[in-house]
PDB file of C-alpha atoms in Angstrom:
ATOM      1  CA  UNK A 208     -31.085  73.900  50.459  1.00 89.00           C
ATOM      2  CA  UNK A 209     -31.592  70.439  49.224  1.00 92.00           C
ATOM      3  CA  UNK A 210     -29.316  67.343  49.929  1.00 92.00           C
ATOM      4  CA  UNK A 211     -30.119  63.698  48.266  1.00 93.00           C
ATOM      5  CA  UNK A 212     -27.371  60.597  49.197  1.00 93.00           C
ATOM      6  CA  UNK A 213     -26.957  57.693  47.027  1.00 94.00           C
ATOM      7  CA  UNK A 214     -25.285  55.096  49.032  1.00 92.00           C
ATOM      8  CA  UNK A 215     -23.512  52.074  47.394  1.00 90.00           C
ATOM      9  CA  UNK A 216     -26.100  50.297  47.076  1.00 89.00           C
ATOM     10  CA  UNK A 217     -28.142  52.643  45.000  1.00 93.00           C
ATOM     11  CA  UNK A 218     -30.567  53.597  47.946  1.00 94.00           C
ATOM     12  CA  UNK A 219     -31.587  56.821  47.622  1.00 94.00           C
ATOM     13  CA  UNK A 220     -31.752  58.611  50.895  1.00 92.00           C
ATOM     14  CA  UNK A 221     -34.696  61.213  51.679  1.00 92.00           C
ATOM     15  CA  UNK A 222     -34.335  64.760  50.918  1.00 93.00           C
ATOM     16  CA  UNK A 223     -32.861  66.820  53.856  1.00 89.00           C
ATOM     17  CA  UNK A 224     -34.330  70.445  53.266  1.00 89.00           C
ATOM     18  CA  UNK A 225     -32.662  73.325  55.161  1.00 86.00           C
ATOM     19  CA  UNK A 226     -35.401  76.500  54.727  1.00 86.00           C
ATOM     20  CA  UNK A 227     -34.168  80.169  54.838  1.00 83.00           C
ATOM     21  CA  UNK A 228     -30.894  78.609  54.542  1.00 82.00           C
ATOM     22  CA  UNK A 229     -29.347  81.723  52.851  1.00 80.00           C
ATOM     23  CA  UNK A 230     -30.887  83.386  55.845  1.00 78.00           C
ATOM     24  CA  UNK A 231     -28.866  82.087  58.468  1.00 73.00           C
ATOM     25  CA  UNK A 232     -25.232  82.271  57.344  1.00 76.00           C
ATOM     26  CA  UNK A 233     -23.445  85.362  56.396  1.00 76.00           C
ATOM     27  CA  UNK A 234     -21.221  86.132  53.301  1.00 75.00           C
ATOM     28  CA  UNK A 235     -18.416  83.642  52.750  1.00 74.00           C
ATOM     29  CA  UNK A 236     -18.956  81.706  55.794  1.00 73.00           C
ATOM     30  CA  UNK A 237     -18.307  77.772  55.971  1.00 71.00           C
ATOM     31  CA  UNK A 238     -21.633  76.027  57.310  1.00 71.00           C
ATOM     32  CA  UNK A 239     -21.662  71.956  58.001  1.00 72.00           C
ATOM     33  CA  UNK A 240     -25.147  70.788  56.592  1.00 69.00           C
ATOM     34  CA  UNK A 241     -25.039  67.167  57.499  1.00 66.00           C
ATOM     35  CA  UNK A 242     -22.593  64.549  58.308  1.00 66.00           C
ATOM     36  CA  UNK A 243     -21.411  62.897  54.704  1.00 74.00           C
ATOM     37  CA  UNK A 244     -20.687  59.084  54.932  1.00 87.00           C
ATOM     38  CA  UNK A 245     -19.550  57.280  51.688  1.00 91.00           C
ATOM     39  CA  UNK A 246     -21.856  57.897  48.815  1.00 93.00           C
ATOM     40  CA  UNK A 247     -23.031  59.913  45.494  1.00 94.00           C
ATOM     41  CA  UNK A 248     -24.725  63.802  46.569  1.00 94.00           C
ATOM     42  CA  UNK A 249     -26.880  66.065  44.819  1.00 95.00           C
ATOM     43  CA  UNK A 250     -27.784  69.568  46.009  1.00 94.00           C
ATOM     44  CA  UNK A 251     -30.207  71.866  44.755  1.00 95.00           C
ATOM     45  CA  UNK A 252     -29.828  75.369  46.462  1.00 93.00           C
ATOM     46  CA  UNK A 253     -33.796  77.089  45.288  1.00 93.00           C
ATOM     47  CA  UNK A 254     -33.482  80.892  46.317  1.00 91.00           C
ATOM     48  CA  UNK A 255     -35.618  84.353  44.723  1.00 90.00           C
ATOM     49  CA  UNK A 256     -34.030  87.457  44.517  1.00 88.00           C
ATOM     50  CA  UNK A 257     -36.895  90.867  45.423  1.00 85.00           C
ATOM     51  CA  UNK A 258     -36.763  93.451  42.794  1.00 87.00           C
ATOM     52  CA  UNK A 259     -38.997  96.338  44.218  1.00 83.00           C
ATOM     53  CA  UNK A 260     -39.909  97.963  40.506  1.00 78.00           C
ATOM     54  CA  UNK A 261     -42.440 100.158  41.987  1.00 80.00           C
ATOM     55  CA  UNK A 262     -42.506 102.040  45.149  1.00 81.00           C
ATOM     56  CA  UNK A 263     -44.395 104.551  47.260  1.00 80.00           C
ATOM     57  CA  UNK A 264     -42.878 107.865  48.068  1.00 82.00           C
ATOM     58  CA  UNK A 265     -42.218 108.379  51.796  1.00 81.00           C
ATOM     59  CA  UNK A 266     -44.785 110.961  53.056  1.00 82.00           C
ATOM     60  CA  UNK A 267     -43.625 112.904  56.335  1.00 79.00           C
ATOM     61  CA  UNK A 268     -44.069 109.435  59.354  1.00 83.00           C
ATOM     62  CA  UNK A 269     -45.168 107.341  56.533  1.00 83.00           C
ATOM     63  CA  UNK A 270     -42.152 105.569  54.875  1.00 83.00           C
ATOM     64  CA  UNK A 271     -42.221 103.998  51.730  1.00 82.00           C
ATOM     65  CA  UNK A 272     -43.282 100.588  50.361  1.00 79.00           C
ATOM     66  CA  UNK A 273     -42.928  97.713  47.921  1.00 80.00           C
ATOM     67  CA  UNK A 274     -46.045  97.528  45.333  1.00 82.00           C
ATOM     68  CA  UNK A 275     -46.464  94.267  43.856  1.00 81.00           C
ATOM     69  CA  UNK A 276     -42.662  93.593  43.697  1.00 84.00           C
ATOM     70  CA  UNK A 277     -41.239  90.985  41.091  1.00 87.00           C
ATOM     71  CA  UNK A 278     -39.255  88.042  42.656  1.00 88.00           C
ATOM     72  CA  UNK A 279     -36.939  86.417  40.200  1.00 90.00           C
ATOM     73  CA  UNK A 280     -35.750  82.471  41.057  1.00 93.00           C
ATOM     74  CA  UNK A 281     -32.929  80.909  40.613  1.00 94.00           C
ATOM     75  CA  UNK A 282     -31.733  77.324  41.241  1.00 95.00           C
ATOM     76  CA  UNK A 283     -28.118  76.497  41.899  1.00 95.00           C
ATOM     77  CA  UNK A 284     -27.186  72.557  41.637  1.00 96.00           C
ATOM     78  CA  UNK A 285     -23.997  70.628  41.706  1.00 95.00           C
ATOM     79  CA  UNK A 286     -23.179  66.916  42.640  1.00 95.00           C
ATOM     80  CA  UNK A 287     -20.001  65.290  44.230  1.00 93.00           C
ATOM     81  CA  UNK A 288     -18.959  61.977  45.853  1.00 93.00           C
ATOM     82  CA  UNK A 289     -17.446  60.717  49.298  1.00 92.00           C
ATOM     83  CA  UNK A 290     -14.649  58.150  48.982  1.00 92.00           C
ATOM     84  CA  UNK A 291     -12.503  56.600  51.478  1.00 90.00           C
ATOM     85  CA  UNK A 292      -9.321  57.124  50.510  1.00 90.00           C
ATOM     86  CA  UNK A 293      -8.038  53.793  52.038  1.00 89.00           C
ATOM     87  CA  UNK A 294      -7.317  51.176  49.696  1.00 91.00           C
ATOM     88  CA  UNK A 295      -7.293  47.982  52.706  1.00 90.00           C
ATOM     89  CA  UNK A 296      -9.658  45.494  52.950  1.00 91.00           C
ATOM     90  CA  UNK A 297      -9.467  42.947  56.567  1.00 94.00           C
ATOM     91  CA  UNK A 298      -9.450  39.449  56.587  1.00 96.00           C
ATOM     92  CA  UNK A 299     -10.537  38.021  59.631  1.00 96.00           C
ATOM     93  CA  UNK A 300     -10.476  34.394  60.158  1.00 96.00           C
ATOM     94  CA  UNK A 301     -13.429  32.550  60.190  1.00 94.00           C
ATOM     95  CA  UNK A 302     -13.580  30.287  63.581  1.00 93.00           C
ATOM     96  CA  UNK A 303     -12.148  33.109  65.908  1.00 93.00           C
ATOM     97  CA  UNK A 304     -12.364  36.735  64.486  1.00 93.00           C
ATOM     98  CA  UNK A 305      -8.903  37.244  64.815  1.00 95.00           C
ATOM     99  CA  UNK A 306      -7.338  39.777  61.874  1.00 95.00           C
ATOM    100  CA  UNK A 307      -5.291  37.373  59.366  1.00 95.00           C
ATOM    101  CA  UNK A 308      -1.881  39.164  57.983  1.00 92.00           C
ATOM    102  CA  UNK A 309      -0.427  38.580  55.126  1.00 91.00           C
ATOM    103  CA  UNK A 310       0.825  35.567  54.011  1.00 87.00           C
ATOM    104  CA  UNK A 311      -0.774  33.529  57.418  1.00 90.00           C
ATOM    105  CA  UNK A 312      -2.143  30.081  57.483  1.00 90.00           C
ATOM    106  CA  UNK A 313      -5.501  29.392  59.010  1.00 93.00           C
ATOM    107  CA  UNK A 314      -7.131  25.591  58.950  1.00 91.00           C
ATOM    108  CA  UNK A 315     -10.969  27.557  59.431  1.00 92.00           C
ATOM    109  CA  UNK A 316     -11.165  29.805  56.421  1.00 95.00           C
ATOM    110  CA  UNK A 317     -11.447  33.507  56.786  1.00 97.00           C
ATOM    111  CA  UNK A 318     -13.950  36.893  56.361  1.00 96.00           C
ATOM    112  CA  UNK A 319     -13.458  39.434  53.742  1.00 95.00           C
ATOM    113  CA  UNK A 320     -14.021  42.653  56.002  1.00 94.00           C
ATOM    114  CA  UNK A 321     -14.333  45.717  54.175  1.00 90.00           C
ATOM    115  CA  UNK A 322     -14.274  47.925  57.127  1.00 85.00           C
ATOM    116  CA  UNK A 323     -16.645  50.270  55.448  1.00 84.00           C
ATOM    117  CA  UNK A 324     -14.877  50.836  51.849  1.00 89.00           C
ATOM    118  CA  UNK A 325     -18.007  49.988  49.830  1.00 90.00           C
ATOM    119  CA  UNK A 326     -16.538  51.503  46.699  1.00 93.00           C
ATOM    120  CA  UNK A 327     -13.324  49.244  46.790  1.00 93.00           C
ATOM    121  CA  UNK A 328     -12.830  46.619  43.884  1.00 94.00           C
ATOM    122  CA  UNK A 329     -11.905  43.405  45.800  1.00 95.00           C
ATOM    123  CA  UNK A 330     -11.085  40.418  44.084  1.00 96.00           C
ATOM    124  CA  UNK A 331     -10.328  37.055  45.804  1.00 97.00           C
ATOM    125  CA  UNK A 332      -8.663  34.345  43.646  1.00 95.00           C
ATOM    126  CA  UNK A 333      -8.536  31.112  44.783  1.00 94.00           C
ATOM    127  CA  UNK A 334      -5.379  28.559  43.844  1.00 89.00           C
ATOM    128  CA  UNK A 335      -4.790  24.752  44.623  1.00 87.00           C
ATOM    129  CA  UNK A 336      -1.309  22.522  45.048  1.00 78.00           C
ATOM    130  CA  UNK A 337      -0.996  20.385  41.618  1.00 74.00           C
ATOM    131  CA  UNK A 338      -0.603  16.923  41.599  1.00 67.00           C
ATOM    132  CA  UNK A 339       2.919  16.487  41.011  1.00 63.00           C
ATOM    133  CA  UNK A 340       3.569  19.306  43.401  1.00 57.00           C
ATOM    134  CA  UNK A 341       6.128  21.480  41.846  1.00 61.00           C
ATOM    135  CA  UNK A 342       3.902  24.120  40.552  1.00 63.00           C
ATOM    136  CA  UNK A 343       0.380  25.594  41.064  1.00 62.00           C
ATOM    137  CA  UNK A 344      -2.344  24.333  39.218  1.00 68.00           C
ATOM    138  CA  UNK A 345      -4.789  26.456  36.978  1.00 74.00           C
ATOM    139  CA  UNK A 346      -6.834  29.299  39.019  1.00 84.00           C
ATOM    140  CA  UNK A 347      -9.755  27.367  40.279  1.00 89.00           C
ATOM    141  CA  UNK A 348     -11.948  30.676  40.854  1.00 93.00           C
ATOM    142  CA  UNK A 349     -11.601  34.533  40.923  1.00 95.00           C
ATOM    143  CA  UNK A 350     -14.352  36.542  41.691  1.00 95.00           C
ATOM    144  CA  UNK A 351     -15.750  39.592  43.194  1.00 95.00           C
ATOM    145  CA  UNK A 352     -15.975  39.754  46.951  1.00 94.00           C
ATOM    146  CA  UNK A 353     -18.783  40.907  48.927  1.00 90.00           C
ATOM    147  CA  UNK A 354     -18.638  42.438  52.128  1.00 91.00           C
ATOM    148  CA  UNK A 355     -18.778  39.366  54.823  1.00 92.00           C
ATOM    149  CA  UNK A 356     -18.395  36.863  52.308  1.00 93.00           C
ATOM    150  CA  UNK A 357     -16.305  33.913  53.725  1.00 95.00           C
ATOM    151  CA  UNK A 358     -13.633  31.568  52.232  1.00 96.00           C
ATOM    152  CA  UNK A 359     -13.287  28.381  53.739  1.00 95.00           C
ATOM    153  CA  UNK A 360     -12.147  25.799  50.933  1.00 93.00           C
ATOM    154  CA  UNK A 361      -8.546  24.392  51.005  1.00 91.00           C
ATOM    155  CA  UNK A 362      -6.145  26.349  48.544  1.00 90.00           C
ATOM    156  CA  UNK A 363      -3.882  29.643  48.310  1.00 90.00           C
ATOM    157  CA  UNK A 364      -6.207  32.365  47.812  1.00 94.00           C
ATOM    158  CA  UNK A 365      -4.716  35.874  46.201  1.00 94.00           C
ATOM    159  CA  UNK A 366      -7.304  39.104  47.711  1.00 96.00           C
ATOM    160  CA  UNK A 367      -6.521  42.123  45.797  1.00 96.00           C
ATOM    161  CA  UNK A 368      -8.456  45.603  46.717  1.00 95.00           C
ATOM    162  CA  UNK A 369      -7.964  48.679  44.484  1.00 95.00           C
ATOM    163  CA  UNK A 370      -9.509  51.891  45.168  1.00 94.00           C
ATOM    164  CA  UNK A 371     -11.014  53.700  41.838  1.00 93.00           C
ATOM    165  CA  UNK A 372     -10.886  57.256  43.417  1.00 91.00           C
ATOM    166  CA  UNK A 373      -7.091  56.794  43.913  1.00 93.00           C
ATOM    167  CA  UNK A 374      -5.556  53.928  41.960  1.00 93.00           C
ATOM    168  CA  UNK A 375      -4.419  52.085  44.703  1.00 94.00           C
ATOM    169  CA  UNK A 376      -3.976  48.561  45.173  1.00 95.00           C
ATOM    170  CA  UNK A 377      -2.903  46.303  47.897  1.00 94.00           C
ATOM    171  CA  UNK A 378      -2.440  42.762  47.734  1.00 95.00           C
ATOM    172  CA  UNK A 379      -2.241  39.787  50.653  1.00 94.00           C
ATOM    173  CA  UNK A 380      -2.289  36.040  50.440  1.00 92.00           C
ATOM    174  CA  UNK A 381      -4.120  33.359  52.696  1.00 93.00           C
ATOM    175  CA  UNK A 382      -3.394  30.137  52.769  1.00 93.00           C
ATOM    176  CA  UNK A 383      -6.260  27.731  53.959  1.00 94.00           C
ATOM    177  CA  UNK A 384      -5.971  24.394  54.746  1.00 90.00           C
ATOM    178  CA  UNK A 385      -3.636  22.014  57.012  1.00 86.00           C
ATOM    179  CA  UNK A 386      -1.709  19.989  53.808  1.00 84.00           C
ATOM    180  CA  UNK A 387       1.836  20.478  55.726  1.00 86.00           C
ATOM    181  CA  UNK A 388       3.244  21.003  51.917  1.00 83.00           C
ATOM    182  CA  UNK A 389       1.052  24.173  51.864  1.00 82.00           C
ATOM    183  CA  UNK A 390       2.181  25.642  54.912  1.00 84.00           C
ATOM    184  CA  UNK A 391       5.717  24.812  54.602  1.00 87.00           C
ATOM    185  CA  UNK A 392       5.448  26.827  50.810  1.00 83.00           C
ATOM    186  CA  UNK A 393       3.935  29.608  53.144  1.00 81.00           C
ATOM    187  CA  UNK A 394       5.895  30.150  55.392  1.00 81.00           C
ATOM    188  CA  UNK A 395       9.291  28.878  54.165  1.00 85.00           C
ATOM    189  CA  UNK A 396       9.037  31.187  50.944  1.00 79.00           C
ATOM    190  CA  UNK A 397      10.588  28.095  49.120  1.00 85.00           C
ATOM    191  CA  UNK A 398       8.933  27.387  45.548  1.00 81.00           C
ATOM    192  CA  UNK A 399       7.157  23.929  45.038  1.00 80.00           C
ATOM    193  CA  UNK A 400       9.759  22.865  43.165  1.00 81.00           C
ATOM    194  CA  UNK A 401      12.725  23.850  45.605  1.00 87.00           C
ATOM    195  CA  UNK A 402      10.643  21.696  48.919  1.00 87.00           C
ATOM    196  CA  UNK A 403       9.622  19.211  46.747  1.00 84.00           C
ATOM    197  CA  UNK A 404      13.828  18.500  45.634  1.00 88.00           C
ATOM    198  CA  UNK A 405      14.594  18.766  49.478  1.00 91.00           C
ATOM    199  CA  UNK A 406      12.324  16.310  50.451  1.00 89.00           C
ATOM    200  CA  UNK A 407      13.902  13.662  48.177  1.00 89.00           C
ATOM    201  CA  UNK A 408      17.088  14.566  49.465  1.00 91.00           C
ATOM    202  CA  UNK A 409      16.018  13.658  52.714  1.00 91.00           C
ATOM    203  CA  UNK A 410      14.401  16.506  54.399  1.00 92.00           C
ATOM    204  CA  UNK A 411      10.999  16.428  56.160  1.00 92.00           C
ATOM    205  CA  UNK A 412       8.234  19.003  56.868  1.00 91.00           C
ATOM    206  CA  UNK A 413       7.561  19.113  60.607  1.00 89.00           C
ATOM    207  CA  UNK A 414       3.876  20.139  61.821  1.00 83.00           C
ATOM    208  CA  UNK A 415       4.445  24.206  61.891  1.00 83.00           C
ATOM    209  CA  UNK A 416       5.563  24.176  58.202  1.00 85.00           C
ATOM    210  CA  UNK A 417       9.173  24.334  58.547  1.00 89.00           C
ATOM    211  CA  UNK A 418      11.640  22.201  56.849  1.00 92.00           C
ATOM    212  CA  UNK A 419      13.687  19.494  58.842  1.00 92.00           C
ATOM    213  CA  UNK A 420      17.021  17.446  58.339  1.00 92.00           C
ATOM    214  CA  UNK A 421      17.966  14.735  59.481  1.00 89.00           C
ATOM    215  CA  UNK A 422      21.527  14.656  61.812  1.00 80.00           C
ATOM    216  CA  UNK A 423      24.486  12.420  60.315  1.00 65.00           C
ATOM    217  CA  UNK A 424      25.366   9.700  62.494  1.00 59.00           C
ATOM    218  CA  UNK A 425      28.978  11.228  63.307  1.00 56.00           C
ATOM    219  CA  UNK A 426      26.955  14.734  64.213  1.00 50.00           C
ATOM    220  CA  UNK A 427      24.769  12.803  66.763  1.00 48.00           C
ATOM    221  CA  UNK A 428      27.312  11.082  68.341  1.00 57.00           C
ATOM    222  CA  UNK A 429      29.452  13.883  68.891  1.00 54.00           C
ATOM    223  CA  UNK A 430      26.374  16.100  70.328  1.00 52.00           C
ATOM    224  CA  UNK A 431      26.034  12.758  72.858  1.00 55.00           C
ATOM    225  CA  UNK A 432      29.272  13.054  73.897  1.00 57.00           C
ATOM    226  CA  UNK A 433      29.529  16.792  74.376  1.00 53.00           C
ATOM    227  CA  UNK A 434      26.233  15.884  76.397  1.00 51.00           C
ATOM    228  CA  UNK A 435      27.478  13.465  78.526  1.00 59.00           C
ATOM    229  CA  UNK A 436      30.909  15.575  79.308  1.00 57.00           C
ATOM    230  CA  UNK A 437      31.004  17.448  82.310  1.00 51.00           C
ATOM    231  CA  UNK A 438      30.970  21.210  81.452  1.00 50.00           C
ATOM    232  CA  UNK A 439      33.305  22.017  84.367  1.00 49.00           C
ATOM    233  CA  UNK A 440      36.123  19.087  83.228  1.00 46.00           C
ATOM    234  CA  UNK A 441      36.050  20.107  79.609  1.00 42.00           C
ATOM    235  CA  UNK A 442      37.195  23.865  80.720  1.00 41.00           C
ATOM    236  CA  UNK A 443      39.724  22.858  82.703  1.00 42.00           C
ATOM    237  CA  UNK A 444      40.904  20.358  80.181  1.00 43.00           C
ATOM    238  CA  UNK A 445      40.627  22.854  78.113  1.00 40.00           C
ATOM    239  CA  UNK A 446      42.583  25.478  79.999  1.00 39.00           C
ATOM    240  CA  UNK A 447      45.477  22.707  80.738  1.00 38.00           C
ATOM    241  CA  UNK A 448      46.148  21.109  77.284  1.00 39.00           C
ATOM    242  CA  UNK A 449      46.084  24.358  75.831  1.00 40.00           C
ATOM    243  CA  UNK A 450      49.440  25.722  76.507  1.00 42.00           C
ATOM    244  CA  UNK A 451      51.097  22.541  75.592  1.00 39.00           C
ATOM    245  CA  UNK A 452      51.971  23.111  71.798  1.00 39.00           C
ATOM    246  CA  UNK A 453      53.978  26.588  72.950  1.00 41.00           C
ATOM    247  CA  UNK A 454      55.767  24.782  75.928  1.00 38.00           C
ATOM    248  CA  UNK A 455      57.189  21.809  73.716  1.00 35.00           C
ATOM    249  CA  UNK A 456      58.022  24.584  71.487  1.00 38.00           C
ATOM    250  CA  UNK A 457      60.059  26.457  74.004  1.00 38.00           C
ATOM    251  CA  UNK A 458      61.645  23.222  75.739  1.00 36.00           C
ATOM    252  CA  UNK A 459      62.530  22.129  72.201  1.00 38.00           C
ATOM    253  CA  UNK A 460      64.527  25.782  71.601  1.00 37.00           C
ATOM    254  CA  UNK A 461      66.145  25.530  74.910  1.00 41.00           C
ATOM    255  CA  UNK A 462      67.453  21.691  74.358  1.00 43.00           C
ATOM    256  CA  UNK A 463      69.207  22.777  71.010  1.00 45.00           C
ATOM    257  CA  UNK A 464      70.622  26.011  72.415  1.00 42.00           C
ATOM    258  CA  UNK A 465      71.730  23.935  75.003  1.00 41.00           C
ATOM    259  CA  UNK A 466      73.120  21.299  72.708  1.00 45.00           C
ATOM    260  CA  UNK A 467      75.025  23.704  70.491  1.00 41.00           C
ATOM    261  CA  UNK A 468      76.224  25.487  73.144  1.00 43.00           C
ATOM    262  CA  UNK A 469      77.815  22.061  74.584  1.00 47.00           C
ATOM    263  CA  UNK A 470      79.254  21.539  71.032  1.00 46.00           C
ATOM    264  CA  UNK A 471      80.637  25.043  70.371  1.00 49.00           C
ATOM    265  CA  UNK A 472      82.720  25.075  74.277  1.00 48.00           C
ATOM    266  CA  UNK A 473      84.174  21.133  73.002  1.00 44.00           C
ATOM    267  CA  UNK A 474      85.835  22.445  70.120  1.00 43.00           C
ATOM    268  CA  UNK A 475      86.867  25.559  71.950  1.00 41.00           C
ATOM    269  CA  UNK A 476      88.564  23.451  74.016  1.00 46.00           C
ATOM    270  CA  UNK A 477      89.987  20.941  71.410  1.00 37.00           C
ATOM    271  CA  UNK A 478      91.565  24.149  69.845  1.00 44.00           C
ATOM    272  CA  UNK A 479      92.951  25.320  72.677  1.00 38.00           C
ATOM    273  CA  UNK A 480      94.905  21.840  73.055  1.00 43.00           C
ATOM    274  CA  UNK A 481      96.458  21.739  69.874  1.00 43.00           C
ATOM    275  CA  UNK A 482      97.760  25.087  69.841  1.00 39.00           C
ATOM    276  CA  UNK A 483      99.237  24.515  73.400  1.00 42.00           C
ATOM    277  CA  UNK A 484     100.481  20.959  71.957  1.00 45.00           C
ATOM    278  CA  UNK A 485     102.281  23.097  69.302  1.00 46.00           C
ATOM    279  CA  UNK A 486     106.263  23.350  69.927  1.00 45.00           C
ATOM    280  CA  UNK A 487     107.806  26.743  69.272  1.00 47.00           C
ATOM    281  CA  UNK A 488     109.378  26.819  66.014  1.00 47.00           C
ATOM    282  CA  UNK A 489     113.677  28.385  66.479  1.00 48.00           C
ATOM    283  CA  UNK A 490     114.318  31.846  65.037  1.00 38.00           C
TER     284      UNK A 490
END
């Protein structure tokens, strides 16, 4: 038995040779030959097969042989690949090692890691802020990456890995650089456009990316004085002057059921009078 790797880089390995291979496994058995990393194999199984066209008769002891036996050879070959079936490729920035996710902002640049996926198709395409800001400009570069290669220019870079074997493609975007309108379009998810018509409304970009407004004057004084009151008064203001729009409400009611009340017994009584004023009319 006969094993050849091709690695990725077209490197032929040497030949592993396993003699009397057929020798040492039995009929339909599964036996590991080597351990197969990444990489193009050809195997050439060489084996004869005896054909004893002329024997001896056995003779009493003497049992019978071979003469000159015919040995006909046969070759059995087949080739095959290793992929891996991942389709990921690691970014790893460039000052401390650290793994970069997607859509993260590093100021040092980062390290296209390809963990071992030699057969992955990796483009990185690189992007810069335009000069009016509201859109990106042209690509500035898209290329191949090598394994190790490392990005450390200012701009929005695009990696894409597909796999071959398995059509696969995944997709992440660095952004490198510290230009505070490139982080805030990174982290925000706002388009140029959107931050740019928010900053001339007023809005600022603080130093982590995010966007900032300024307070109204009546907002900022009323945050003062909700500083300056003591929590403790507030609630039991708060607890007392509640209750006061139901009380006047119910002192109200009372004071006109009161009042008509008053007014109702008067003219009871002024009816009463002038019937008892009345004289009683003769029969």
């Amino acid at each position: 038995m006969l094993i050849r790797q091709t690695n990725y880089q077209n490197d032929e390995s040497e030949v592993q040779t396993y003699v009397n291979y057929l020798a040492g496994i039995e009929a339909g058995a599964e036996t590991a030959v080597a351990t197969l990393a990444e990489g193009d194999y050809e195997v050439a199984l060489d084996y004869e097969v005896k054909n004893d066209a002329r024997t001896t008769p056995s003779i009493g002891p003497i049992p019978s042989f071979s003469i000159l036996p015919e040995y006909n050879s046969y070759t059995i070959r087949f080739k095959f690949s290793v992929r891996n079936g991942n389709a990921m490729v690691f970014l790893l920035d460039s000052a401390t090692g650290s793994e970069l996710t997607d859509s993260a902002v590093t100021e040092n640049g980062f390290m296209v890691d390809f963990a071992k996926s030699h057969y992955l198709d990796i483009y990185v395409k690189r992007s810069v802020l335009s000069s009016n800001r509201t859109d990106l400009v042209d690509v500035r570069s898209n290329e191949p990456a090598s394994d190790g290669t490392s990005y450390t220019e200012s701009g929005i870079y695009t990696i894409t890995a597909t796999n071959p074997a398995t059509n696969q493609t995944t997709e992440k975007v660095i952004y490198v650089g510290n230009e505070p309108l490139l982080k805030c379009y990174a982290i925000t998810g706002y388009s140029l456009s959107e931050i740019k018509t928010m900053m001339d409304q007023g809005a600022t970009i603080a130093e982590d990316g995010s966007i900032q407004w300024p307070e109204s004057p009546a907002v900022a004084e009323a945050g003062d004085a909700a500083a300056e009151e003591d929590p403790s008064e507030a609630k039991a203001e708060k607890a007392v002057t509640l209750p006061i729009v139901p009380i006047v409400a119910v002192v109200i009611v009372a004071a006109g059921a009161v009042a008509f009340a008053k007014k109702g017994g008067k003219a009871a009584e002024l009816k009463a009078k002038e019937v008892s004023d009345e004289k009683p009319k003769d029969n």
